[in-house]
Short mmCIF file of C-alpha atoms in Angstrom, two decimals:
data_model
loop_
_atom_site.label_atom_id
_atom_site.label_comp_id
_atom_site.label_asym_id
_atom_site.label_seq_id
_atom_site.Cartn_x
_atom_site.Cartn_y
_atom_site.Cartn_z
CA MET C 4 -17.22 -23.03 -40.36
CA LYS C 5 -16.49 -19.33 -40.84
CA GLN C 6 -14.25 -17.93 -38.25
CA GLN C 7 -14.35 -14.43 -39.10
CA PRO C 8 -16.92 -11.54 -37.92
CA ILE C 9 -19.66 -10.38 -40.15
CA THR C 10 -18.91 -6.80 -40.74
CA LEU C 11 -21.18 -3.95 -41.35
CA LEU C 12 -20.90 -0.23 -41.93
CA ILE C 13 -23.73 2.06 -40.94
CA CYS C 14 -23.66 5.61 -42.60
CA ALA C 15 -26.50 7.85 -41.17
CA LEU C 16 -26.91 11.76 -41.04
CA GLY C 17 -27.56 13.61 -37.76
CA GLY C 18 -30.78 12.99 -36.34
CA GLU C 19 -31.70 9.72 -38.36
CA GLY C 20 -31.26 7.29 -35.47
CA GLY C 21 -27.87 5.75 -36.31
CA GLY C 22 -27.09 5.17 -32.89
CA VAL C 23 -30.59 3.67 -32.27
CA LEU C 24 -30.24 1.29 -35.24
CA THR C 25 -26.61 0.08 -34.05
CA GLU C 26 -28.08 -0.54 -30.57
CA TRP C 27 -30.90 -2.65 -32.13
CA LEU C 28 -28.48 -4.65 -33.78
CA VAL C 29 -26.26 -5.21 -30.92
CA ASP C 30 -29.10 -6.21 -28.74
CA ILE C 31 -30.46 -8.63 -31.27
CA ALA C 32 -27.21 -10.24 -31.70
CA ARG C 33 -26.63 -10.67 -27.84
CA HIS C 34 -30.47 -12.11 -27.14
CA ALA C 35 -29.89 -14.61 -29.95
CA GLY C 36 -26.56 -15.64 -28.20
CA TYR C 37 -24.16 -14.15 -30.65
CA ALA C 38 -21.11 -12.07 -29.56
CA ALA C 39 -21.14 -8.57 -31.20
CA GLN C 40 -19.53 -5.24 -30.80
CA SER C 41 -19.97 -1.80 -32.15
CA THR C 42 -18.14 1.43 -32.40
CA SER C 43 -18.86 4.85 -33.76
CA ILE C 44 -17.08 7.88 -35.49
CA PRO C 45 -19.08 11.02 -35.03
CA GLY C 46 -19.42 13.49 -37.85
CA VAL C 47 -19.52 17.06 -37.60
CA ALA C 48 -23.16 17.90 -38.57
CA GLN C 49 -25.85 16.90 -40.73
CA ARG C 50 -24.62 17.62 -43.97
CA THR C 51 -21.14 18.38 -43.34
CA GLY C 52 -20.24 14.79 -42.22
CA ALA C 53 -22.18 11.69 -41.58
CA THR C 54 -21.79 9.58 -38.35
CA THR C 55 -20.55 6.02 -39.22
CA TYR C 56 -21.27 3.11 -37.01
CA TYR C 57 -19.43 -0.34 -37.23
CA ILE C 58 -20.53 -3.51 -36.15
CA GLU C 59 -18.80 -7.05 -36.13
CA VAL C 60 -20.96 -10.02 -35.04
CA PHE C 61 -19.48 -13.48 -34.90
CA PRO C 62 -21.33 -15.99 -36.83
CA VAL C 63 -21.00 -18.77 -34.30
CA PRO C 64 -23.18 -18.79 -31.12
CA LEU C 65 -21.35 -18.30 -27.99
CA ALA C 66 -22.72 -21.85 -26.96
CA GLN C 67 -20.69 -23.62 -29.45
CA LEU C 68 -17.58 -21.62 -28.78
CA GLY C 69 -16.68 -23.67 -25.62
CA GLY C 70 -15.65 -20.93 -23.68
CA ARG C 71 -13.61 -19.09 -26.12
CA ARG C 72 -14.41 -15.40 -27.04
CA PRO C 73 -13.88 -13.89 -30.52
CA VAL C 74 -11.79 -10.79 -30.88
CA PHE C 75 -12.99 -7.82 -32.66
CA SER C 76 -11.74 -4.74 -34.43
CA LEU C 77 -12.37 -1.34 -33.50
CA ASN C 78 -12.48 0.11 -36.77
CA PRO C 79 -13.53 -0.95 -40.27
CA VAL C 80 -10.92 -2.25 -42.78
CA PRO C 81 -11.38 -0.70 -46.38
CA GLY C 82 -12.31 -3.57 -48.70
CA ALA C 83 -12.99 -6.03 -45.91
CA LEU C 84 -16.57 -5.10 -45.22
CA ASP C 85 -19.64 -7.70 -45.80
CA ALA C 86 -22.15 -5.04 -46.06
CA ILE C 87 -22.66 -1.20 -46.17
CA VAL C 88 -26.10 0.32 -44.97
CA SER C 89 -26.33 4.08 -45.87
CA SER C 90 -29.25 6.26 -45.49
CA GLU C 91 -28.12 8.88 -48.37
CA LEU C 92 -26.86 8.32 -51.67
CA LEU C 93 -23.93 10.78 -51.81
CA GLU C 94 -22.84 9.58 -48.52
CA THR C 95 -22.93 5.95 -49.96
CA THR C 96 -20.51 6.71 -52.83
CA ARG C 97 -18.22 8.82 -50.22
CA GLN C 98 -17.86 5.64 -48.42
CA ILE C 99 -17.16 3.68 -51.67
CA GLY C 100 -14.68 6.50 -52.64
CA ASN C 101 -12.93 5.81 -49.46
CA GLY C 102 -12.39 2.17 -50.32
CA MET C 103 -14.99 0.70 -48.12
CA SER C 104 -16.60 -1.37 -50.59
CA SER C 105 -15.37 -4.44 -52.40
CA PRO C 106 -16.81 -5.75 -55.73
CA GLU C 107 -16.09 -9.11 -54.61
CA ARG C 108 -17.18 -9.14 -51.26
CA THR C 109 -19.42 -6.13 -49.95
CA ALA C 110 -23.30 -5.71 -50.22
CA VAL C 111 -24.42 -2.03 -50.53
CA ILE C 112 -27.67 -1.03 -49.22
CA THR C 113 -28.53 2.44 -49.83
CA SER C 114 -31.42 4.90 -49.89
CA SER C 115 -31.82 6.66 -53.39
CA SER C 116 -32.82 9.85 -51.69
CA ARG C 117 -30.71 12.98 -51.29
CA THR C 118 -30.19 15.48 -48.62
CA LEU C 119 -28.26 18.42 -50.70
CA THR C 120 -24.79 19.37 -49.17
CA THR C 121 -24.13 23.07 -48.45
CA GLN C 122 -22.26 23.35 -51.80
CA GLU C 123 -25.20 22.10 -53.92
CA ARG C 124 -27.78 24.64 -52.17
CA MET C 125 -25.31 27.59 -52.80
CA GLN C 126 -25.55 27.27 -56.43
CA LEU C 127 -28.04 29.85 -58.49
CA GLY C 128 -29.03 26.97 -60.86
CA ASP C 129 -29.76 23.43 -60.16
CA GLY C 130 -26.37 22.59 -58.33
CA ARG C 131 -27.68 18.88 -57.52
CA ALA C 132 -25.24 16.12 -58.28
CA ASP C 133 -26.63 13.70 -60.71
CA SER C 134 -28.11 10.57 -59.17
CA ALA C 135 -27.05 8.52 -62.27
CA PRO C 136 -23.41 8.48 -62.16
CA LEU C 137 -23.66 7.77 -58.22
CA LEU C 138 -25.72 4.83 -58.92
CA ASP C 139 -23.36 3.46 -61.52
CA VAL C 140 -20.73 3.85 -58.56
CA VAL C 141 -22.68 1.66 -56.26
CA LYS C 142 -23.39 -1.00 -58.79
CA THR C 143 -19.87 -1.06 -59.78
CA PHE C 144 -18.26 -1.48 -56.63
CA SER C 145 -20.47 -3.93 -54.65
CA ARG C 146 -21.07 -7.56 -54.65
CA GLU C 147 -24.80 -6.83 -54.69
CA HIS C 148 -26.71 -3.74 -54.17
CA HIS C 149 -30.46 -2.87 -53.05
CA VAL C 150 -31.37 0.73 -53.82
CA PHE C 151 -34.73 2.25 -52.64
CA ASP C 152 -36.05 5.57 -51.17
CA MET C 153 -35.76 5.06 -47.55
CA GLY C 154 -37.16 8.60 -46.55
CA ALA C 155 -40.28 7.72 -48.46
CA VAL C 156 -40.65 4.38 -46.87
CA ALA C 157 -40.35 6.17 -43.43
CA ARG C 158 -42.75 8.77 -44.25
CA GLU C 159 -45.32 6.34 -45.46
CA SER C 160 -44.97 4.39 -42.39
CA GLY C 161 -44.81 7.23 -40.02
CA THR C 162 -41.37 6.21 -38.38
CA VAL C 163 -37.89 7.08 -38.83
CA VAL C 164 -35.30 6.07 -41.01
CA SER C 165 -33.33 3.78 -38.61
CA ALA C 166 -36.37 1.45 -38.34
CA VAL C 167 -36.44 1.27 -42.54
CA MET C 168 -32.49 0.70 -42.32
CA LEU C 169 -33.16 -2.31 -39.73
CA GLY C 170 -35.73 -3.89 -42.15
CA ALA C 171 -33.18 -3.61 -45.22
CA VAL C 172 -30.59 -4.93 -43.08
CA ALA C 173 -32.78 -7.99 -41.99
CA GLY C 174 -34.27 -8.68 -45.45
CA SER C 175 -30.51 -8.69 -46.97
CA GLY C 176 -29.74 -11.97 -44.78
CA LEU C 177 -26.58 -10.57 -43.55
CA PHE C 178 -26.81 -11.69 -40.23
CA PRO C 179 -27.82 -15.17 -38.94
CA PHE C 180 -30.74 -13.88 -36.90
CA PRO C 181 -34.58 -14.73 -37.82
CA ARG C 182 -36.91 -11.97 -38.61
CA GLU C 183 -38.80 -12.50 -35.34
CA ALA C 184 -35.75 -11.57 -33.27
CA TYR C 185 -35.76 -8.12 -34.95
CA GLU C 186 -39.28 -7.46 -34.58
CA THR C 187 -39.15 -8.51 -31.03
CA VAL C 188 -36.41 -5.74 -30.00
CA ILE C 189 -38.61 -3.23 -31.93
CA ARG C 190 -41.59 -4.04 -29.88
CA GLN C 191 -39.51 -3.32 -26.78
CA GLY C 192 -38.99 0.26 -27.66
CA GLY C 193 -42.45 0.95 -26.33
CA ARG C 194 -43.89 4.31 -28.00
CA GLY C 195 -43.76 4.33 -31.74
CA ALA C 196 -43.07 0.60 -32.03
CA GLU C 197 -45.97 0.16 -34.35
CA ALA C 198 -44.96 2.53 -36.76
CA SER C 199 -41.34 1.34 -36.73
CA LEU C 200 -42.55 -2.15 -37.45
CA ARG C 201 -44.23 -0.98 -40.40
CA GLY C 202 -41.46 0.84 -41.76
CA PHE C 203 -39.39 -2.42 -40.99
CA ALA C 204 -41.76 -4.86 -42.89
CA LYS C 205 -41.78 -2.35 -45.83
CA ALA C 206 -37.90 -2.09 -46.14
CA PHE C 207 -37.56 -6.13 -45.34
CA GLU C 208 -39.96 -7.04 -48.20
CA LEU C 209 -38.13 -4.63 -50.68
CA VAL C 210 -34.55 -5.88 -50.10
CA SER C 211 -35.77 -9.75 -49.94
CA ALA C 212 -36.93 -9.51 -53.50
CA PRO C 213 -33.83 -9.15 -55.62
CA ARG C 214 -35.69 -9.01 -58.80
CA ALA C 215 -37.82 -6.36 -57.77
CA GLN C 216 -34.66 -4.48 -56.57
CA ALA C 217 -33.02 -4.95 -59.68
CA ALA C 218 -35.79 -3.35 -61.69
CA TYR C 219 -35.93 -0.48 -59.13
CA VAL C 220 -32.32 0.36 -59.62
CA SER C 221 -32.38 -0.04 -63.43
CA GLY C 222 -35.45 2.03 -64.03
CA LEU C 223 -37.70 3.26 -61.25
CA LEU C 224 -34.89 4.90 -59.22
CA LEU C 225 -34.45 7.28 -62.19
CA ASN C 226 -38.12 8.03 -62.29
CA GLN C 227 -38.60 6.98 -65.86
CA GLU C 228 -42.20 5.78 -66.20
CA HIS C 229 -43.23 3.43 -68.90
CA GLU C 230 -44.56 5.04 -71.72
CA THR C 231 -48.04 3.23 -71.36
CA THR C 232 -48.55 4.25 -67.71
CA LYS C 233 -50.13 7.47 -66.24
CA ALA C 234 -48.37 9.35 -63.79
CA PRO C 235 -49.94 8.97 -60.09
CA GLY C 236 -52.16 12.08 -59.47
CA LEU C 237 -52.61 13.04 -62.79
CA PRO C 238 -56.37 13.50 -64.03
CA ALA C 239 -57.31 11.05 -66.94
CA ASP C 240 -58.24 13.88 -69.49
CA LEU C 241 -54.79 15.59 -69.16
CA ALA C 242 -53.34 11.95 -69.56
CA GLN C 243 -55.00 11.52 -72.81
CA LYS C 244 -54.30 15.21 -73.87
CA PHE C 245 -50.39 15.03 -73.08
CA PRO C 246 -47.96 12.52 -74.45
CA PRO C 247 -46.85 9.94 -71.57
CA ALA C 248 -43.24 11.65 -71.61
CA VAL C 249 -44.75 14.71 -70.11
CA HIS C 250 -46.85 13.09 -67.39
CA GLU C 251 -44.83 13.03 -64.61
CA LEU C 252 -43.84 16.66 -64.55
CA LEU C 253 -47.26 17.71 -65.45
CA ALA C 254 -48.77 15.77 -62.53
CA LEU C 255 -46.49 17.67 -60.22
CA GLY C 256 -46.87 20.81 -61.84
CA HIS C 257 -50.68 20.70 -62.00
CA ALA C 258 -50.99 19.48 -58.41
CA ARG C 259 -48.78 22.34 -57.29
CA VAL C 260 -50.86 25.13 -59.18
CA LEU C 261 -54.17 23.77 -57.98
CA GLU C 262 -53.03 23.47 -54.39
CA TYR C 263 -51.64 26.99 -54.74
CA GLN C 264 -54.91 28.81 -55.95
CA ASP C 265 -57.83 27.01 -57.48
CA ALA C 266 -59.15 24.73 -60.31
CA ALA C 267 -59.36 27.77 -62.72
CA TYR C 268 -55.46 28.55 -62.22
CA ALA C 269 -54.80 25.05 -62.85
CA ARG C 270 -56.67 25.20 -65.91
CA LEU C 271 -54.68 28.37 -67.04
CA TYR C 272 -51.66 26.29 -66.26
CA VAL C 273 -52.89 23.49 -68.64
CA GLN C 274 -53.77 25.99 -71.28
CA ARG C 275 -50.36 27.58 -71.59
CA LEU C 276 -48.63 24.30 -71.52
CA ALA C 277 -51.04 22.85 -74.24
CA GLN C 278 -49.73 25.89 -76.60
CA VAL C 279 -46.19 24.77 -75.97
CA LEU C 280 -47.08 21.10 -76.85
CA ASP C 281 -48.65 22.23 -80.27
CA ALA C 282 -45.67 24.10 -81.06
CA GLU C 283 -43.70 21.26 -80.47
CA ARG C 284 -45.70 18.87 -82.47
CA ALA C 285 -45.63 21.17 -85.18
CA SER C 286 -41.70 21.32 -85.18
CA ASP C 287 -41.06 17.88 -84.29
CA PRO C 288 -44.07 15.58 -85.35
CA ALA C 289 -42.30 12.32 -84.87
CA GLY C 290 -41.50 13.33 -81.08
CA ALA C 291 -37.68 12.62 -81.62
CA GLN C 292 -36.92 14.89 -79.03
CA GLY C 293 -39.08 13.31 -76.28
CA PHE C 294 -41.25 16.47 -75.88
CA ALA C 295 -38.27 17.96 -73.91
CA THR C 296 -39.54 21.80 -74.36
CA THR C 297 -42.82 20.84 -73.00
CA ARG C 298 -41.51 18.79 -70.10
CA GLU C 299 -39.19 21.69 -69.04
CA MET C 300 -42.20 24.16 -69.35
CA ALA C 301 -44.25 21.96 -67.14
CA ARG C 302 -41.79 22.38 -64.51
CA TRP C 303 -40.82 25.90 -64.59
CA LEU C 304 -44.17 27.16 -65.38
CA ALA C 305 -45.75 25.72 -62.34
CA LEU C 306 -42.89 27.13 -60.32
CA TRP C 307 -43.31 30.83 -61.79
CA MET C 308 -47.25 30.58 -61.61
CA ALA C 309 -46.84 29.25 -57.69
CA PHE C 310 -44.72 32.54 -56.77
CA ASP C 311 -44.24 33.18 -53.28
CA ASP C 312 -46.02 35.97 -51.29
CA ILE C 313 -47.29 36.41 -47.82
CA VAL C 314 -50.45 34.31 -48.30
CA ARG C 315 -48.06 31.47 -49.38
CA VAL C 316 -45.89 31.85 -46.65
CA ALA C 317 -48.51 31.83 -44.01
CA ASP C 318 -50.18 28.70 -45.52
CA LEU C 319 -46.82 26.92 -45.35
CA LYS C 320 -46.09 27.92 -41.88
CA SER C 321 -49.57 26.96 -40.45
CA ARG C 322 -49.71 23.47 -42.03
CA ALA C 323 -50.21 20.52 -39.73
CA SER C 324 -47.31 18.79 -41.58
CA ARG C 325 -45.13 21.56 -40.63
CA THR C 326 -45.70 21.21 -36.92
CA GLN C 327 -45.24 17.64 -37.04
CA ARG C 328 -41.85 18.03 -38.93
CA VAL C 329 -40.83 20.72 -36.22
CA ARG C 330 -41.80 18.33 -33.29
CA GLY C 331 -39.97 15.70 -35.14
CA GLU C 332 -36.69 17.76 -35.51
CA VAL C 333 -36.48 18.63 -31.88
CA LYS C 334 -37.74 15.14 -30.86
CA ALA C 335 -40.54 16.48 -28.67
CA GLY C 336 -42.72 13.78 -27.19
CA SER C 337 -46.62 13.66 -26.77
CA ASP C 338 -46.34 14.92 -23.37
CA ASP C 339 -43.66 17.71 -24.05
CA LEU C 340 -44.81 21.62 -24.34
CA LEU C 341 -43.28 23.11 -27.65
CA LYS C 342 -43.20 26.94 -28.20
CA VAL C 343 -42.51 27.96 -32.04
CA TYR C 344 -41.75 31.67 -32.73
CA ASP C 345 -42.08 32.71 -36.35
CA HIS C 346 -40.24 36.08 -37.17
CA PHE C 347 -41.49 37.91 -40.10
CA LYS C 348 -40.83 41.32 -41.66
CA PRO C 349 -43.20 42.20 -44.53
CA GLY C 350 -42.62 45.55 -46.29
CA ALA C 351 -44.30 47.90 -48.43
CA PRO C 352 -43.85 45.53 -51.49
CA GLU C 353 -45.61 42.48 -49.62
CA PHE C 354 -48.39 44.65 -48.75
CA ALA C 355 -48.73 46.09 -51.98
CA ALA C 356 -48.66 42.81 -53.65
CA LEU C 357 -52.42 42.29 -52.45
CA LEU C 358 -53.91 45.79 -53.20
CA PRO C 359 -55.12 46.74 -56.66
CA GLN C 360 -52.45 48.26 -59.26
CA GLY C 361 -53.44 51.79 -58.61
CA LEU C 362 -53.27 51.82 -54.88
CA ALA C 363 -50.25 49.50 -54.78
CA GLN C 364 -48.30 51.92 -56.88
CA ARG C 365 -49.22 54.73 -54.43
CA VAL C 366 -47.91 52.58 -51.49
CA LEU C 367 -44.70 51.51 -53.39
CA ALA C 368 -44.01 55.18 -54.66
CA TRP C 369 -44.46 56.56 -50.77
CA ASP C 370 -41.93 53.93 -49.77
CA GLN C 371 -39.38 54.93 -52.54
CA ARG C 372 -39.63 58.45 -51.47
CA ARG C 373 -38.42 57.33 -47.93
CA ALA C 374 -35.36 55.44 -49.44
CA VAL C 375 -34.66 58.70 -51.58
CA SER C 376 -34.90 60.96 -48.38
CA GLY C 377 -32.30 58.58 -46.72
CA ARG C 378 -34.49 56.50 -44.53
CA GLN C 379 -34.61 52.75 -44.44
CA PRO C 380 -37.58 51.12 -46.60
CA TRP C 381 -40.52 50.48 -44.49
CA ALA C 382 -41.04 47.20 -42.98
CA MET C 383 -43.04 45.49 -39.79
CA PRO C 384 -41.21 43.26 -37.81
CA LEU C 385 -43.46 40.47 -36.45
CA LYS C 386 -42.92 37.75 -33.92
CA ILE C 387 -45.81 35.25 -34.08
CA GLY C 388 -45.96 32.31 -31.68
CA THR C 389 -47.50 29.91 -34.02
CA HIS C 390 -47.98 27.46 -30.81
CA SER C 391 -50.71 29.80 -29.70
CA VAL C 392 -54.38 29.86 -30.57
CA PHE C 393 -53.89 33.62 -31.60
CA GLY C 394 -50.79 33.12 -33.64
CA MET C 395 -52.26 30.15 -35.58
CA LEU C 396 -55.54 31.81 -36.18
CA SER C 397 -53.58 34.89 -37.44
CA LEU C 398 -51.64 32.84 -40.03
CA ARG C 399 -54.63 30.87 -41.07
CA LEU C 400 -56.66 34.12 -41.55
CA LEU C 401 -53.90 35.43 -43.97
CA ALA C 402 -53.54 32.24 -45.69
CA SER C 403 -57.24 32.10 -46.50
CA LEU C 404 -56.64 35.49 -48.61
CA LYS C 405 -56.28 33.51 -51.97
CA TRP C 406 -59.22 35.25 -53.43
CA LEU C 407 -57.43 38.48 -52.62
CA ARG C 408 -54.22 37.29 -54.45
CA VAL C 409 -55.88 37.28 -58.20
CA ARG C 410 -57.07 40.90 -57.24
CA GLY C 411 -53.73 41.96 -56.39
CA SER C 412 -51.00 44.25 -58.24
CA ARG C 413 -48.43 41.25 -57.92
CA TYR C 414 -50.75 38.67 -59.40
CA ALA C 415 -51.31 40.95 -62.51
CA THR C 416 -47.50 41.83 -62.61
CA GLU C 417 -46.48 38.25 -62.72
CA GLN C 418 -48.92 37.04 -65.32
CA ALA C 419 -48.03 39.75 -67.33
CA MET C 420 -44.28 38.88 -67.18
CA ILE C 421 -45.12 35.01 -67.87
CA GLU C 422 -47.01 35.91 -71.20
CA PRO C 423 -43.87 37.27 -73.08
CA TRP C 424 -41.89 34.27 -72.10
CA LEU C 425 -44.47 31.61 -72.96
CA ALA C 426 -44.82 33.68 -76.49
CA GLY C 427 -41.04 33.34 -76.86
CA VAL C 428 -41.05 29.63 -76.24
CA VAL C 429 -44.00 29.05 -78.59
CA LEU C 430 -42.67 31.19 -81.32
CA GLY C 431 -39.08 29.86 -80.96
CA THR C 432 -40.29 26.02 -80.86
CA ARG C 433 -42.19 26.62 -84.07
CA THR C 434 -39.32 28.40 -85.76
CA HIS C 435 -36.55 25.74 -84.43
CA TRP C 436 -36.91 22.98 -81.76
CA GLN C 437 -33.56 24.04 -80.18
CA LEU C 438 -34.33 27.70 -79.89
CA GLY C 439 -37.69 27.04 -78.10
CA HIS C 440 -35.97 24.57 -75.67
CA GLU C 441 -33.39 27.11 -74.58
CA ILE C 442 -36.03 29.70 -74.23
CA ALA C 443 -37.98 27.39 -72.10
CA LEU C 444 -34.73 26.71 -69.92
CA CYS C 445 -34.54 30.31 -69.10
CA GLY C 446 -37.29 29.60 -66.62
CA ARG C 447 -34.40 28.58 -64.02
CA LEU C 448 -33.60 32.21 -63.72
CA ILE C 449 -36.81 32.89 -62.03
CA LYS C 450 -36.00 31.75 -58.39
CA GLY C 451 -35.87 33.33 -54.74
CA TYR C 452 -37.66 36.05 -53.48
CA GLY C 453 -37.13 39.84 -53.15
CA SER C 454 -34.43 41.39 -55.32
CA THR C 455 -33.35 38.06 -56.20
CA ASN C 456 -36.61 37.34 -57.89
CA GLU C 457 -36.86 40.66 -59.41
CA ARG C 458 -33.35 40.50 -61.06
CA GLY C 459 -33.96 37.04 -62.44
CA LYS C 460 -37.27 38.11 -64.22
CA GLU C 461 -35.37 41.21 -65.53
CA ASN C 462 -32.64 39.14 -66.88
CA LEU C 463 -34.89 36.54 -68.57
CA LEU C 464 -36.86 39.63 -70.26
CA HIS C 465 -33.75 41.09 -71.37
CA VAL C 466 -32.54 37.94 -72.85
CA LEU C 467 -35.80 37.56 -74.62
CA GLN C 468 -35.73 41.20 -76.03
CA HIS C 469 -32.37 41.06 -77.40
CA LEU C 470 -31.12 37.33 -78.09
CA ALA C 471 -34.53 35.31 -79.05
CA THR C 472 -35.27 37.71 -81.92
CA GLY C 473 -33.30 39.12 -84.91
CA ASP C 474 -31.72 37.72 -88.16
CA ALA C 475 -29.23 35.65 -86.74
CA PRO C 476 -29.86 31.79 -87.58
CA PRO C 477 -32.16 29.88 -85.03
CA GLU C 478 -29.09 27.73 -84.03
CA THR C 479 -27.07 30.95 -83.17
CA ARG C 480 -29.80 32.39 -81.17
CA ALA C 481 -30.21 29.33 -79.15
CA ALA C 482 -26.53 29.19 -78.45
CA ALA C 483 -26.47 32.66 -77.44
CA ILE C 484 -29.30 32.34 -75.02
CA ALA C 485 -27.71 29.16 -73.43
CA ALA C 486 -24.56 31.05 -73.06
CA ALA C 487 -26.38 34.01 -71.33
CA ARG C 488 -28.48 31.88 -69.12
CA THR C 489 -25.36 29.87 -67.95
CA ALA C 490 -23.64 33.13 -67.23
CA ALA C 491 -26.59 34.57 -65.28
CA LEU C 492 -26.65 31.38 -63.14
CA ALA C 493 -22.68 31.38 -62.52
CA ASP C 494 -22.59 35.02 -61.26
CA GLU C 495 -25.26 36.77 -58.90
CA GLY C 496 -23.67 40.28 -59.52
CA GLY C 497 -24.40 39.80 -63.26
CA LYS C 498 -20.97 40.98 -64.66
CA ALA C 499 -20.66 37.65 -66.50
CA LEU C 500 -24.20 37.82 -68.01
CA ASP C 501 -23.31 41.39 -69.35
CA GLN C 502 -20.14 39.95 -70.99
CA ALA C 503 -22.14 37.08 -72.48
CA LEU C 504 -24.63 39.48 -73.87
CA VAL C 505 -22.24 41.75 -75.34
CA GLN C 506 -20.12 38.72 -76.76
CA HIS C 507 -23.47 37.78 -78.60
CA GLY C 508 -24.02 41.33 -79.90
CA ALA C 509 -26.78 42.36 -77.55
CA PRO C 510 -26.59 45.27 -75.20
CA ALA C 511 -25.48 45.04 -71.65
CA ARG C 512 -28.51 45.33 -69.07
CA PRO C 513 -29.12 49.08 -68.16
CA VAL C 514 -27.84 50.39 -65.06
CA LYS C 515 -30.29 50.63 -62.42
CA ALA C 516 -30.70 53.89 -60.42
CA GLN C 517 -29.76 53.67 -56.61
CA PRO C 518 -30.89 56.09 -54.13
CA ILE C 519 -28.09 58.03 -52.41
CA ARG C 520 -28.58 57.95 -48.55
CA TRP C 521 -27.03 61.12 -47.12
CA MET C 522 -25.80 60.49 -43.68
CA LYS C 523 -25.35 63.40 -40.93
CA ARG C 524 -21.83 63.91 -39.96
CA PRO C 525 -21.47 63.55 -36.03
CA PRO C 526 -20.36 66.66 -34.20
CA ALA C 527 -16.68 66.91 -33.60
CA GLN C 528 -15.87 65.77 -30.34
CA PRO C 529 -13.65 68.61 -28.38
CA ALA C 530 -9.99 67.90 -28.25
CA PRO C 531 -8.61 66.69 -24.72
CA LYS C 532 -7.11 69.19 -22.56
CA ALA C 533 -3.42 68.84 -21.88
#
């Protein structure tokens, strides 16, 4: 008979219900007649430190101990854990890095989802940590592992992550409790119990099927769809037209552009992407590169075509899913009154974006004259209560102006800038596959809004004009474009980009004129009397 407690470390981010999960497990153990103890180590905030909860359960019922009581520890001992359950992949590997998991003893149950760290969000490019090495750590330093997207299961079930984590623990068979014991405690929670039971059941089934989990970790987690399958949501005609390697990103891009504007705009997206596919098939008939250029264009072209404007912002701010998310973040109940105020400050460029080209230029020129005269650019500060009927109707009215978007100056400007990039990718791909691929990757430069977005587009066009063409070999031009792109993403100020341009024989970016604002000198104060 085992005389050592079963040990479990729970790692959850702020607001994910780690404390509730711990209370559930302790209640289950005690109702089943087992001795249990829990402790917690609070973190700092949601992504600067997780809160960890430590549970010990003695595997022998109290009735069989003859009046004796087990002695529990207050803190987890590295390498002496029977299991770790975590709601975030990077947090899981952090605990493994602290020595908590033992390859001979510890079962690791973790979510494949990520909540990006502050450092990851600060990067100009894609600063996300690669999930593949994190998974390798989990598999190497665990006796067995179960990995699935807990966040997706929670959303599909309409519940919180803590219920999904409970189902995963139950499905692992870690504790000597029947499934009914777990479900009974969940039902006692009252409101939301049915949703929690749905999430519990899905996680239980995922973890209790080890073969399915092994297949998930080795393939599905990395989103590598089998070449004979069609990505969910992809129309059948597009699945036939594009190779399977492109299906996943094509489905996402097509859905984004279709939702952003309309079917005609989605067809334009497909037509543009088809040009790249034709060029890639011409330069790589055997598909040895896995149609990587078309895949990258499916991603970055969709993001550029679905540029942010005041219509898009109003649409996102007034969606029912956003209201539900806000209520969930503040933990508002069905009987609670919640007031939400959104602050906007649209300026002349935002209004000019929906106006015809001629009128838009007049508005922008007027705003520029204001700046030259020393005044601040014009803007309209707004505070809209989106909880009110008037506020919501105002946003929905603005969101309904999609028809006006395609007639506005911003739309014409964006399409005019997309075409040279698209042409550069097509021509570069036909010349040499690597050259076209590097030009396609320059779509990463287009991000953010306002001056950041404008600077990214200017950088891309400058790179196209001076590095994508010329007499140098295609491989040399591809390397120069890659170096310039890396420099642009590493330095927001642009000094690194200018150095990279000059190093590869291209001129630095032209210096942009900035208005000088003259400030009146305050009147001199009279000298104090002696």
